[in-house]
Amino acid sequence: MKLIIEIDNMSCEHCAKRVEGALSNLDFVESVKVNLNEKKASLKCSNNVNLDLLRTTIEDLGYDVKNIIEE
Ligand SMILES: [Cu+2]
């Protein structure tokens, strides 16, 4: 499944890499790419995706999840 996560408060490429690294460590995340300018993470996830865990993983880093969209 493909997801787009809209993320607020990432201020630089370092933030984007932090989010990318944390999300890629989740076992159901197959691939992740964060676009800083668009404030979006694009993910490919397996079927056992946990949306709450995606949200809290990003929020625990200090960023805000505005929306999670299934493509
Ligand atoms: Cu930063």
mmCIF file of C-alpha atoms and ligand atoms in Angstrom:
data_model
loop_
_atom_site.group_PDB
_atom_site.id
_atom_site.type_symbol
_atom_site.label_atom_id
_atom_site.label_comp_id
_atom_site.label_asym_id
_atom_site.label_seq_id
_atom_site.Cartn_x
_atom_site.Cartn_y
_atom_site.Cartn_z
ATOM 1 C CA MET A 1 0.000 0.000 0.000
ATOM 2 C CA LYS A 2 1.162 3.522 -0.752
ATOM 3 C CA LEU A 3 0.769 6.364 1.730
ATOM 4 C CA ILE A 4 1.456 10.067 1.750
ATOM 5 C CA ILE A 5 2.058 11.662 5.148
ATOM 6 C CA GLU A 6 1.826 15.444 5.412
ATOM 7 C CA ILE A 7 4.313 16.655 8.026
ATOM 8 C CA ASP A 8 4.745 20.098 9.576
ATOM 9 C CA ASN A 9 7.747 21.628 11.370
ATOM 10 C CA MET A 10 10.589 20.039 9.405
ATOM 11 C CA SER A 11 12.994 22.948 8.916
ATOM 12 C CA CYS A 12 15.956 21.473 7.082
ATOM 13 C CA GLU A 13 17.316 18.451 5.256
ATOM 14 C CA HIS A 14 18.545 17.064 8.576
ATOM 15 C CA CYS A 15 14.938 16.904 9.821
ATOM 16 C CA ALA A 16 13.893 15.117 6.647
ATOM 17 C CA LYS A 17 16.650 12.538 7.109
ATOM 18 C CA ARG A 18 15.641 11.980 10.753
ATOM 19 C CA VAL A 19 12.057 11.278 9.708
ATOM 20 C CA GLU A 20 13.200 9.063 6.861
ATOM 21 C CA GLY A 21 15.489 7.074 9.133
ATOM 22 C CA ALA A 22 12.891 6.581 11.856
ATOM 23 C CA LEU A 23 10.179 5.506 9.432
ATOM 24 C CA SER A 24 12.460 3.132 7.541
ATOM 25 C CA ASN A 25 13.148 1.323 10.843
ATOM 26 C CA LEU A 26 9.474 0.280 11.120
ATOM 27 C CA ASP A 27 9.088 -3.301 9.941
ATOM 28 C CA PHE A 28 6.042 -2.605 7.772
ATOM 29 C CA VAL A 29 7.726 0.250 5.888
ATOM 30 C CA GLU A 30 9.194 -1.061 2.647
ATOM 31 C CA SER A 31 10.451 2.265 1.337
ATOM 32 C CA VAL A 32 10.215 5.901 2.360
ATOM 33 C CA LYS A 33 11.182 9.191 0.775
ATOM 34 C CA VAL A 34 10.712 12.548 2.485
ATOM 35 C CA ASN A 35 10.325 15.693 0.408
ATOM 36 C CA LEU A 36 11.209 18.685 2.585
ATOM 37 C CA ASN A 37 9.815 21.361 0.236
ATOM 38 C CA GLU A 38 6.486 19.594 -0.177
ATOM 39 C CA LYS A 39 6.387 18.666 3.553
ATOM 40 C CA LYS A 40 5.480 15.135 2.613
ATOM 41 C CA ALA A 41 6.694 11.616 3.171
ATOM 42 C CA SER A 42 5.905 9.048 0.489
ATOM 43 C CA LEU A 43 5.834 5.481 1.758
ATOM 44 C CA LYS A 44 5.368 1.989 0.482
ATOM 45 C CA CYS A 45 4.095 -0.222 3.267
ATOM 46 C CA SER A 46 3.190 -3.866 3.663
ATOM 47 C CA ASN A 47 -0.376 -4.829 4.574
ATOM 48 C CA ASN A 48 0.278 -4.901 8.327
ATOM 49 C CA VAL A 49 0.775 -1.121 8.345
ATOM 50 C CA ASN A 50 0.096 0.592 11.687
ATOM 51 C CA LEU A 51 -1.082 4.173 11.109
ATOM 52 C CA ASP A 52 -0.964 5.085 14.804
ATOM 53 C CA LEU A 53 2.655 3.935 15.008
ATOM 54 C CA LEU A 54 3.537 5.985 11.922
ATOM 55 C CA ARG A 55 1.988 9.035 13.546
ATOM 56 C CA THR A 56 3.627 8.622 16.952
ATOM 57 C CA THR A 57 7.028 7.835 15.422
ATOM 58 C CA ILE A 58 7.001 11.209 13.660
ATOM 59 C CA GLU A 59 5.506 13.091 16.604
ATOM 60 C CA ASP A 60 8.079 11.618 19.002
ATOM 61 C CA LEU A 61 10.775 13.279 16.870
ATOM 62 C CA GLY A 62 9.041 16.625 17.432
ATOM 63 C CA TYR A 63 7.241 17.041 14.119
ATOM 64 C CA ASP A 64 3.526 17.328 13.436
ATOM 65 C CA VAL A 65 1.483 14.928 11.361
ATOM 66 C CA LYS A 66 -1.220 16.877 9.529
ATOM 67 C CA ASN A 67 -2.673 14.101 7.468
ATOM 68 C CA ILE A 68 -2.146 10.516 6.326
ATOM 69 C CA ILE A 69 -3.489 9.813 2.860
ATOM 70 C CA GLU A 70 -3.874 6.406 1.262
ATOM 71 C CA GLU A 71 -3.096 6.459 -2.424
HETATM 72 CU CU CU B 1 16.228 20.289 10.567
#
